[in-house]
Amino acid sequence: MRKYYKITNNGRSNAVSNPPIEQTYSLAKQRYAELGVDTDAILQLLEKIPISIQCWQGDDVAGFESVGGLTDGGIMATGNYPGRARTPEELRADAARAMDLIPGKHRFSLHAIYLEHGGRKIERNEIGPEHFRGWMDWAADQGIALDFNPTFFSHPKAAGGFTLAARDEGLRRFWVEHGIACRKIGEAFGRRQKTPCVTNVWIPDGMKDLTIDRKGPREILRKSLDELFAAPIDPACNLDAVECKLFGIGSETYVVGSHEFYLGYAVENKKLLCLDAGHFHPTETIADKISSVLLFLDEILLHVSRGVRWDSDHVVILNDDLRAIAEEIVRGGFIRRVHIGLDFFDASINRVAAWVTGVRAMLKALLSALLEPTSRLREFETQGDYTSRLVMLEELKTLPFGAVWNYYCEKQGVPVGKAWLDEVKRYEKDVLEKREKQL
Ligand code: RNT
Ligand code: ZN
């Protein structure tokens, strides 16, 4: 048991036979079995947990509506790493490349601005499933399902900082119609893919500075949401989610759609609440919110992100916050009630690598949580033996988790360890670098 496996020069993962990944795994399996944990059963479980991968990491939230990139709306992608996807074809190719390096089958989350308009100007309140046929065909081809998001930003009608909470009736109505159009698109996705599309409403509405009327815009938002969600849609096709936020760029003082606002709205109207890891006070984490909100809601959506000092949407990594989220989902028995979506967009590194890193980190966190002997820990806790609880949690950290993860990757036919990066580098050289040169 001295050596694991090596990475060859060409970078492909190369499980050498001394000892092979299987052998290392079987030793790990014994270690976990001693704690009553069945690693084989857990890998079967993990395989069934889809992560909704955000399309917007691939092109810095630019979309294909026009040539301009992300404009106003309280979010910002920073960095200028070459190779951003500029067309639906490029984005699909990049996403497929990323998914080839990620174990398991996942989902893909689109924003309304990723429509294919065939060169015609289509207003946001006029979009329909026909503008997403290319995406639906691609998803069917990949054997994956789609999720959806109306886009209430990067638009002249959002430039004033208000959309669904706008006092101007014309603006407000336009954005309500956009939301209605998007739910129909979600419904079409769901009908075709035979699993519901989660359509998530996030709006940037808020105020930069001292706000006198905090109530008025919230009343307007409530009315707009009621209109937007008025038409009943079969939950087998589409599930509506609403995303809360504490502050944004240009809305530092007041955000209309706050946590309390949307929690109330979701409970009252049976919507999914979307909890984004970057949308609370910087030291506040979403893990502890899950068990509370799921007492009052059937299902929730997560936007797993990594804020550094603010809602910066850094690439998700296997840190304590991520582990805590996964542990809560698993310990609470919430796997079926929590839709796990990712929300980060880093333009300063290779975007395919960003996707792969984030999704693999989320899966590692879930695997690590699933491998926990939770019932034993729970027993310690109920018996008041907090000493054993703490000691065991600490000991679990050095169990051969990596051996189980590597075996899972191998079994799923994706590169083991950092070998996937060599694949991405090759793709960068063959595909991404050429894009810049064509410009
Ligand atoms: C913004 C929200 C929202 C967006 C995406 C692009 O703060 O987190 O979810 O990041 O819709
Ligand atoms: Zn989000």
Short mmCIF file of C-alpha atoms and ligand atoms in Angstrom, two decimals:
data_model
loop_
_atom_site.label_atom_id
_atom_site.label_comp_id
_atom_site.label_asym_id
_atom_site.label_seq_id
_atom_site.Cartn_x
_atom_site.Cartn_y
_atom_site.Cartn_z
CA MET A 1 0.00 0.00 0.00
CA ARG A 2 2.72 2.49 -0.73
CA LYS A 3 1.83 3.92 -4.05
CA TYR A 4 -1.35 4.93 -5.76
CA TYR A 5 -1.43 5.39 -9.47
CA LYS A 6 0.51 7.70 -11.65
CA ILE A 7 -0.38 10.32 -14.17
CA THR A 8 1.45 9.79 -17.44
CA ASN A 9 3.07 12.58 -19.40
CA ASN A 10 0.29 12.90 -21.88
CA GLY A 11 -1.93 13.49 -18.92
CA ARG A 12 -4.42 10.72 -19.37
CA SER A 13 -5.35 9.08 -16.16
CA ASN A 14 -3.54 5.84 -16.12
CA ALA A 15 -4.55 3.44 -13.45
CA VAL A 16 -1.44 1.32 -13.18
CA SER A 17 -1.76 -2.12 -11.75
CA ASN A 18 0.35 -1.53 -8.66
CA PRO A 19 -2.01 -1.22 -6.93
CA PRO A 20 -4.95 -0.58 -9.23
CA ILE A 21 -7.73 1.76 -8.30
CA GLU A 22 -9.96 -1.23 -7.58
CA GLN A 23 -7.50 -2.61 -5.03
CA THR A 24 -7.16 0.70 -3.25
CA TYR A 25 -10.91 0.97 -3.31
CA SER A 26 -11.44 -2.43 -1.78
CA LEU A 27 -9.21 -1.46 1.17
CA ALA A 28 -11.18 1.75 1.59
CA LYS A 29 -14.39 -0.20 1.37
CA GLN A 30 -13.28 -2.35 4.31
CA ARG A 31 -12.43 0.69 6.38
CA TYR A 32 -15.87 2.18 5.77
CA ALA A 33 -17.59 -1.18 6.32
CA GLU A 34 -16.10 -1.25 9.82
CA LEU A 35 -18.19 1.84 10.49
CA GLY A 36 -21.28 0.27 8.97
CA VAL A 37 -21.01 2.24 5.72
CA ASP A 38 -21.65 0.39 2.45
CA THR A 39 -19.57 2.23 -0.16
CA ASP A 40 -21.02 0.33 -3.16
CA ALA A 41 -24.56 1.28 -2.17
CA ILE A 42 -23.49 4.87 -1.69
CA LEU A 43 -21.95 5.13 -5.13
CA GLN A 44 -25.24 3.93 -6.58
CA LEU A 45 -27.00 6.68 -4.68
CA LEU A 46 -24.55 9.36 -5.78
CA GLU A 47 -25.04 8.37 -9.39
CA LYS A 48 -28.69 9.39 -9.09
CA ILE A 49 -28.10 12.92 -7.81
CA PRO A 50 -28.16 15.40 -10.70
CA ILE A 51 -26.43 18.75 -10.45
CA SER A 52 -27.93 21.55 -12.52
CA ILE A 53 -24.95 23.07 -14.33
CA GLN A 54 -25.28 26.78 -15.08
CA CYS A 55 -24.84 27.64 -18.77
CA TRP A 56 -23.61 31.15 -17.92
CA GLN A 57 -20.18 30.04 -16.71
CA GLY A 58 -19.35 29.31 -20.36
CA ASP A 59 -19.65 32.87 -21.67
CA ASP A 60 -19.57 35.24 -18.67
CA VAL A 61 -23.39 35.66 -18.68
CA ALA A 62 -23.33 37.30 -22.12
CA GLY A 63 -26.02 35.26 -23.89
CA PHE A 64 -26.89 35.41 -27.57
CA GLU A 65 -29.47 38.12 -27.72
CA SER A 66 -27.07 40.68 -29.14
CA VAL A 67 -23.33 41.21 -29.50
CA GLY A 68 -22.99 43.06 -26.20
CA GLY A 69 -22.10 41.18 -23.05
CA LEU A 70 -23.51 41.38 -19.56
CA THR A 71 -24.81 44.87 -18.95
CA ASP A 72 -26.37 46.31 -15.84
CA GLY A 73 -28.28 44.21 -13.38
CA GLY A 74 -26.39 43.87 -10.16
CA ILE A 75 -24.11 41.04 -11.18
CA MET A 76 -20.70 41.09 -12.79
CA ALA A 77 -18.28 38.61 -14.32
CA THR A 78 -14.66 39.66 -13.91
CA GLY A 79 -11.64 38.49 -15.91
CA ASN A 80 -10.76 38.23 -19.58
CA TYR A 81 -9.44 34.73 -20.05
CA PRO A 82 -9.50 33.88 -23.77
CA GLY A 83 -11.90 31.42 -25.35
CA ARG A 84 -15.34 32.52 -24.21
CA ALA A 85 -18.16 30.77 -26.10
CA ARG A 86 -19.77 33.20 -28.57
CA THR A 87 -22.46 31.09 -30.16
CA PRO A 88 -24.90 28.38 -29.04
CA GLU A 89 -22.80 25.83 -30.93
CA GLU A 90 -19.66 26.87 -29.08
CA LEU A 91 -21.37 26.88 -25.71
CA ARG A 92 -22.86 23.46 -26.32
CA ALA A 93 -19.51 22.06 -27.40
CA ASP A 94 -17.77 23.48 -24.32
CA ALA A 95 -20.45 22.24 -21.96
CA ALA A 96 -20.37 18.77 -23.52
CA ARG A 97 -16.59 18.73 -23.14
CA ALA A 98 -16.97 19.62 -19.46
CA MET A 99 -19.67 17.02 -18.87
CA ASP A 100 -17.43 14.34 -20.38
CA LEU A 101 -15.02 14.98 -17.52
CA ILE A 102 -17.62 14.87 -14.76
CA PRO A 103 -18.93 11.58 -13.36
CA GLY A 104 -22.68 10.99 -13.59
CA LYS A 105 -25.54 12.51 -15.60
CA HIS A 106 -26.46 16.06 -14.81
CA ARG A 107 -28.75 18.87 -15.91
CA PHE A 108 -28.11 22.12 -17.73
CA SER A 109 -29.59 25.43 -16.67
CA LEU A 110 -30.32 28.02 -19.35
CA HIS A 111 -31.15 31.70 -19.13
CA ALA A 112 -33.66 33.34 -21.48
CA ILE A 113 -30.86 35.34 -23.17
CA TYR A 114 -29.43 32.09 -24.55
CA LEU A 115 -32.21 31.89 -27.11
CA GLU A 116 -31.61 31.18 -30.79
CA HIS A 117 -33.39 33.94 -32.66
CA GLY A 118 -32.26 33.15 -36.18
CA GLY A 119 -31.15 36.74 -36.75
CA ARG A 120 -34.54 38.27 -35.96
CA LYS A 121 -35.10 40.75 -33.14
CA ILE A 122 -37.32 39.03 -30.62
CA GLU A 123 -38.50 40.95 -27.58
CA ARG A 124 -38.17 39.18 -24.28
CA ASN A 125 -41.90 39.08 -23.80
CA GLU A 126 -42.24 37.30 -27.14
CA ILE A 127 -39.86 34.39 -26.67
CA GLY A 128 -41.19 30.85 -26.87
CA PRO A 129 -40.12 27.22 -26.83
CA GLU A 130 -39.33 27.49 -30.56
CA HIS A 131 -36.32 29.65 -29.71
CA PHE A 132 -34.91 26.86 -27.57
CA ARG A 133 -35.43 23.95 -29.93
CA GLY A 134 -31.69 23.69 -30.57
CA TRP A 135 -31.10 23.40 -26.85
CA MET A 136 -33.85 20.83 -26.39
CA ASP A 137 -32.46 18.70 -29.23
CA TRP A 138 -28.97 18.96 -27.81
CA ALA A 139 -30.14 18.01 -24.31
CA ALA A 140 -32.02 15.01 -25.66
CA ASP A 141 -28.89 14.01 -27.53
CA GLN A 142 -26.82 14.28 -24.38
CA GLY A 143 -29.46 12.43 -22.38
CA ILE A 144 -29.81 15.31 -19.94
CA ALA A 145 -32.61 17.59 -18.74
CA LEU A 146 -32.80 21.38 -18.85
CA ASP A 147 -33.69 23.99 -16.25
CA PHE A 148 -34.58 27.59 -17.01
CA ASN A 149 -34.27 31.20 -15.83
CA PRO A 150 -36.05 34.30 -17.11
CA THR A 151 -33.51 37.09 -17.62
CA PHE A 152 -34.50 40.28 -15.81
CA PHE A 153 -31.20 42.07 -16.48
CA SER A 154 -28.92 43.10 -19.38
CA HIS A 155 -31.76 44.95 -21.06
CA PRO A 156 -32.66 48.63 -21.64
CA LYS A 157 -35.95 48.09 -19.78
CA ALA A 158 -33.96 46.96 -16.70
CA ALA A 159 -31.54 49.87 -16.82
CA GLY A 160 -33.53 51.89 -14.25
CA GLY A 161 -32.90 49.21 -11.65
CA PHE A 162 -36.49 47.96 -11.49
CA THR A 163 -38.29 45.18 -13.37
CA LEU A 164 -41.12 43.27 -11.69
CA ALA A 165 -41.17 45.88 -8.91
CA ALA A 166 -41.21 48.86 -11.30
CA ARG A 167 -43.68 51.63 -10.54
CA ASP A 168 -44.02 52.27 -14.27
CA GLU A 169 -46.89 50.08 -15.40
CA GLY A 170 -45.54 49.58 -18.92
CA LEU A 171 -42.19 48.33 -17.67
CA ARG A 172 -43.75 46.16 -15.03
CA ARG A 173 -46.13 44.57 -17.47
CA PHE A 174 -43.33 43.88 -19.95
CA TRP A 175 -41.39 41.96 -17.31
CA VAL A 176 -44.47 40.06 -16.12
CA GLU A 177 -45.00 38.97 -19.71
CA HIS A 178 -41.39 37.88 -19.91
CA GLY A 179 -41.88 35.72 -16.83
CA ILE A 180 -45.07 34.22 -18.27
CA ALA A 181 -43.29 33.42 -21.55
CA CYS A 182 -40.46 31.76 -19.63
CA ARG A 183 -42.74 29.48 -17.65
CA LYS A 184 -44.16 28.22 -20.93
CA ILE A 185 -40.65 27.47 -22.10
CA GLY A 186 -39.98 25.61 -18.84
CA GLU A 187 -43.19 23.67 -19.35
CA ALA A 188 -42.13 22.70 -22.89
CA PHE A 189 -38.75 21.54 -21.58
CA GLY A 190 -40.43 19.46 -18.89
CA ARG A 191 -42.92 17.89 -21.24
CA ARG A 192 -40.20 16.80 -23.61
CA GLN A 193 -37.64 15.64 -21.06
CA LYS A 194 -40.16 13.86 -18.81
CA THR A 195 -38.77 15.46 -15.68
CA PRO A 196 -39.82 18.89 -14.45
CA CYS A 197 -37.84 21.93 -15.47
CA VAL A 198 -37.09 24.21 -12.53
CA THR A 199 -37.70 27.79 -13.67
CA ASN A 200 -36.06 30.24 -11.31
CA VAL A 201 -37.03 33.90 -10.98
CA TRP A 202 -34.32 36.25 -9.85
CA ILE A 203 -34.70 40.01 -10.28
CA PRO A 204 -32.10 42.68 -9.52
CA ASP A 205 -34.58 45.30 -8.27
CA GLY A 206 -33.34 47.48 -5.47
CA MET A 207 -31.78 50.77 -4.42
CA LYS A 208 -28.19 51.88 -4.10
CA ASP A 209 -28.79 54.30 -1.28
CA LEU A 210 -31.08 55.28 1.55
CA THR A 211 -34.56 54.14 0.69
CA ILE A 212 -37.69 55.77 1.99
CA ASP A 213 -40.36 53.45 0.67
CA ARG A 214 -39.33 49.85 1.28
CA LYS A 215 -42.90 48.65 1.37
CA GLY A 216 -44.20 49.99 -1.96
CA PRO A 217 -41.90 48.06 -4.31
CA ARG A 218 -42.54 44.88 -2.33
CA GLU A 219 -46.27 45.28 -2.79
CA ILE A 220 -45.72 45.75 -6.50
CA LEU A 221 -43.44 42.71 -6.67
CA ARG A 222 -46.02 40.57 -4.94
CA LYS A 223 -48.68 41.66 -7.41
CA SER A 224 -46.36 41.02 -10.36
CA LEU A 225 -45.48 37.54 -9.13
CA ASP A 226 -49.16 36.74 -8.67
CA GLU A 227 -49.77 37.70 -12.30
CA LEU A 228 -46.67 35.89 -13.51
CA PHE A 229 -47.67 32.65 -11.75
CA ALA A 230 -51.42 32.98 -12.37
CA ALA A 231 -51.66 30.26 -15.02
CA PRO A 232 -51.56 26.80 -13.48
CA ILE A 233 -48.81 24.60 -14.91
CA ASP A 234 -48.48 20.88 -14.35
CA PRO A 235 -45.73 20.43 -11.74
CA ALA A 236 -44.64 17.33 -13.61
CA CYS A 237 -43.43 19.74 -16.32
CA ASN A 238 -42.43 22.93 -14.55
CA LEU A 239 -41.60 23.97 -11.01
CA ASP A 240 -41.34 27.66 -10.13
CA ALA A 241 -38.59 28.94 -7.87
CA VAL A 242 -37.98 32.42 -6.45
CA GLU A 243 -34.49 33.59 -5.46
CA CYS A 244 -33.86 35.95 -2.57
CA LYS A 245 -30.91 38.28 -2.08
CA LEU A 246 -29.54 40.67 0.50
CA PHE A 247 -27.63 43.12 -1.66
CA GLY A 248 -26.13 43.54 -5.10
CA ILE A 249 -23.98 45.91 -7.12
CA GLY A 250 -26.05 49.10 -7.24
CA SER A 251 -28.57 47.69 -4.75
CA GLU A 252 -26.41 47.79 -1.65
CA THR A 253 -29.00 49.39 0.59
CA TYR A 254 -32.24 47.79 -0.44
CA VAL A 255 -33.22 44.69 -2.39
CA VAL A 256 -36.93 44.28 -2.98
CA GLY A 257 -36.80 40.48 -3.15
CA SER A 258 -35.24 39.89 0.24
CA HIS A 259 -35.09 36.58 2.11
CA GLU A 260 -38.12 37.34 4.25
CA PHE A 261 -40.08 38.51 1.22
CA TYR A 262 -39.52 35.37 -0.80
CA LEU A 263 -39.76 32.96 2.10
CA GLY A 264 -43.19 34.37 2.81
CA TYR A 265 -44.13 34.33 -0.84
CA ALA A 266 -42.93 30.76 -1.37
CA VAL A 267 -44.76 29.44 1.70
CA GLU A 268 -47.96 31.23 0.81
CA ASN A 269 -47.93 30.23 -2.84
CA LYS A 270 -46.22 26.84 -2.71
CA LYS A 271 -43.21 27.88 -4.75
CA LEU A 272 -39.66 26.64 -4.41
CA LEU A 273 -37.39 28.99 -2.53
CA CYS A 274 -33.97 29.40 -4.12
CA LEU A 275 -31.14 29.85 -1.62
CA ASP A 276 -27.97 31.23 -3.20
CA ALA A 277 -24.85 30.78 -1.07
CA GLY A 278 -23.69 34.30 -1.94
CA HIS A 279 -26.92 36.10 -1.11
CA PHE A 280 -26.67 36.57 2.63
CA HIS A 281 -24.43 38.39 5.07
CA PRO A 282 -20.83 37.38 4.37
CA THR A 283 -20.56 35.18 7.47
CA GLU A 284 -24.01 33.68 7.07
CA THR A 285 -24.18 30.28 5.35
CA ILE A 286 -27.13 28.60 3.68
CA ALA A 287 -26.53 25.13 5.17
CA ASP A 288 -28.39 25.94 8.36
CA LYS A 289 -31.38 27.32 6.49
CA ILE A 290 -32.24 24.09 4.68
CA SER A 291 -33.84 22.19 7.59
CA SER A 292 -35.86 25.23 8.61
CA VAL A 293 -37.30 26.17 5.25
CA LEU A 294 -38.06 22.55 4.39
CA LEU A 295 -40.37 22.40 7.38
CA PHE A 296 -42.62 24.80 5.51
CA LEU A 297 -41.87 24.08 1.86
CA ASP A 298 -41.99 20.87 -0.16
CA GLU A 299 -38.90 21.54 -2.23
CA ILE A 300 -36.16 24.10 -2.61
CA LEU A 301 -33.56 25.06 -5.17
CA LEU A 302 -29.97 25.82 -4.24
CA HIS A 303 -27.61 28.10 -6.08
CA VAL A 304 -24.34 26.76 -4.84
CA SER A 305 -21.78 29.49 -5.22
CA ARG A 306 -18.67 30.77 -3.41
CA GLY A 307 -18.60 34.34 -2.31
CA VAL A 308 -15.22 35.79 -1.43
CA ARG A 309 -15.86 38.81 0.80
CA TRP A 310 -19.02 39.55 -1.19
CA ASP A 311 -21.34 37.79 -3.66
CA SER A 312 -18.40 37.32 -6.02
CA ASP A 313 -19.52 34.01 -7.59
CA HIS A 314 -16.12 32.33 -7.42
CA VAL A 315 -15.85 28.74 -8.62
CA VAL A 316 -17.16 26.29 -6.04
CA ILE A 317 -14.46 24.28 -4.28
CA LEU A 318 -14.50 21.60 -1.60
CA ASN A 319 -14.42 23.90 1.40
CA ASP A 320 -16.21 23.79 4.74
CA ASP A 321 -19.22 25.73 3.46
CA LEU A 322 -19.76 23.31 0.60
CA ARG A 323 -19.34 20.30 2.88
CA ALA A 324 -21.86 21.75 5.31
CA ILE A 325 -24.43 22.16 2.52
CA ALA A 326 -23.98 18.56 1.36
CA GLU A 327 -24.07 17.26 4.93
CA GLU A 328 -27.34 19.01 5.62
CA ILE A 329 -28.92 17.59 2.46
CA VAL A 330 -27.81 14.08 3.33
CA ARG A 331 -28.27 14.12 7.12
CA GLY A 332 -31.73 15.59 6.81
CA GLY A 333 -32.82 13.01 4.21
CA PHE A 334 -33.51 15.86 1.79
CA ILE A 335 -31.91 14.51 -1.40
CA ARG A 336 -35.24 14.33 -3.25
CA ARG A 337 -36.47 17.71 -2.04
CA VAL A 338 -33.42 19.80 -2.79
CA HIS A 339 -32.64 20.70 -6.40
CA ILE A 340 -28.93 21.38 -6.51
CA GLY A 341 -27.99 24.10 -8.98
CA LEU A 342 -24.67 25.86 -9.35
CA ASP A 343 -24.23 29.59 -9.74
CA PHE A 344 -20.73 30.85 -10.36
CA PHE A 345 -19.13 32.63 -13.28
CA ASP A 346 -15.42 33.24 -13.34
CA ALA A 347 -13.98 34.82 -16.49
CA SER A 348 -10.41 34.80 -15.20
CA ILE A 349 -9.68 31.10 -15.74
CA ASN A 350 -10.42 28.49 -18.37
CA ARG A 351 -14.20 28.30 -18.33
CA VAL A 352 -14.44 24.58 -19.05
CA ALA A 353 -12.06 23.92 -16.15
CA ALA A 354 -14.22 26.18 -13.97
CA TRP A 355 -17.28 24.04 -14.71
CA VAL A 356 -15.46 20.76 -14.12
CA THR A 357 -13.90 21.99 -10.87
CA GLY A 358 -17.20 23.24 -9.49
CA VAL A 359 -19.32 20.24 -10.38
CA ARG A 360 -16.69 17.75 -9.25
CA ALA A 361 -16.36 19.65 -5.97
CA MET A 362 -20.13 19.49 -5.42
CA LEU A 363 -20.09 15.74 -6.09
CA LYS A 364 -17.14 15.20 -3.77
CA ALA A 365 -18.96 17.03 -1.02
CA LEU A 366 -22.04 14.87 -1.55
CA LEU A 367 -19.98 11.69 -1.60
CA SER A 368 -18.16 12.68 1.56
CA ALA A 369 -21.48 13.39 3.27
CA LEU A 370 -22.97 10.10 2.07
CA LEU A 371 -19.98 8.19 3.46
CA GLU A 372 -20.62 9.52 6.94
CA PRO A 373 -21.87 7.02 9.54
CA THR A 374 -24.64 9.45 10.40
CA SER A 375 -26.71 7.12 12.56
CA ARG A 376 -23.76 6.52 14.89
CA LEU A 377 -23.11 10.23 15.18
CA ARG A 378 -26.77 10.81 15.84
CA GLU A 379 -26.72 8.23 18.62
CA PHE A 380 -23.81 9.98 20.30
CA GLU A 381 -25.73 13.21 20.08
CA THR A 382 -28.99 11.89 21.48
CA GLN A 383 -27.11 10.21 24.32
CA GLY A 384 -25.41 13.48 25.13
CA ASP A 385 -21.98 12.04 24.34
CA TYR A 386 -20.67 15.13 22.57
CA THR A 387 -17.09 14.02 23.19
CA SER A 388 -17.50 10.96 20.98
CA ARG A 389 -19.41 13.01 18.41
CA LEU A 390 -16.54 15.48 18.07
CA VAL A 391 -13.78 12.87 18.09
CA MET A 392 -15.51 10.73 15.49
CA LEU A 393 -16.18 13.69 13.19
CA GLU A 394 -12.49 14.53 13.38
CA GLU A 395 -11.38 10.96 12.71
CA LEU A 396 -13.67 10.68 9.69
CA LYS A 397 -11.66 13.37 7.94
CA THR A 398 -8.69 11.09 7.38
CA LEU A 399 -10.58 8.06 6.11
CA PRO A 400 -9.66 7.06 2.52
CA PHE A 401 -12.35 9.16 0.89
CA GLY A 402 -10.11 9.88 -2.11
CA ALA A 403 -9.89 6.18 -2.95
CA VAL A 404 -13.69 5.96 -3.15
CA TRP A 405 -13.89 9.11 -5.27
CA ASN A 406 -11.22 7.87 -7.67
CA TYR A 407 -12.97 4.55 -8.03
CA TYR A 408 -16.23 6.34 -8.77
CA CYS A 409 -14.59 8.41 -11.52
CA GLU A 410 -12.97 5.32 -12.99
CA LYS A 411 -16.24 3.41 -12.91
CA GLN A 412 -18.05 6.29 -14.58
CA GLY A 413 -15.42 6.43 -17.31
CA VAL A 414 -14.07 9.90 -16.56
CA PRO A 415 -10.45 10.81 -15.83
CA VAL A 416 -9.22 10.07 -12.34
CA GLY A 417 -7.55 12.81 -10.32
CA LYS A 418 -6.26 15.88 -12.06
CA ALA A 419 -5.83 14.03 -15.34
CA TRP A 420 -8.98 15.80 -16.55
CA LEU A 421 -7.07 19.06 -16.66
CA ASP A 422 -4.78 17.77 -19.38
CA GLU A 423 -7.88 17.07 -21.46
CA VAL A 424 -9.08 20.62 -20.89
CA LYS A 425 -5.67 22.04 -21.80
CA ARG A 426 -5.74 20.07 -25.01
CA TYR A 427 -9.22 21.41 -25.78
CA GLU A 428 -8.00 24.90 -25.05
CA LYS A 429 -5.17 24.53 -27.51
CA ASP A 430 -7.23 22.85 -30.24
CA VAL A 431 -10.47 24.81 -29.89
CA LEU A 432 -10.59 27.72 -27.45
CA GLU A 433 -7.38 29.47 -28.50
CA LYS A 434 -8.43 29.40 -32.13
CA ARG A 435 -11.61 31.31 -31.31
CA GLU A 436 -9.72 34.43 -30.34
CA LYS A 437 -7.63 34.29 -33.47
CA GLN A 438 -10.70 34.31 -35.68
CA LEU A 439 -11.91 37.57 -34.19
C1 RNT B 1 -27.71 36.98 -9.05
C2 RNT B 1 -28.35 35.65 -8.87
C3 RNT B 1 -28.74 34.95 -10.14
C4 RNT B 1 -27.72 35.01 -11.24
C5 RNT B 1 -27.99 34.11 -12.42
C6 RNT B 1 -27.17 34.45 -13.61
O1 RNT B 1 -27.19 37.48 -7.91
O2 RNT B 1 -27.52 34.84 -8.11
O3 RNT B 1 -29.08 33.63 -9.84
O4 RNT B 1 -26.42 34.76 -10.77
O5 RNT B 1 -29.32 34.09 -12.69
ZN ZN B 2 -28.11 32.77 -7.91
#
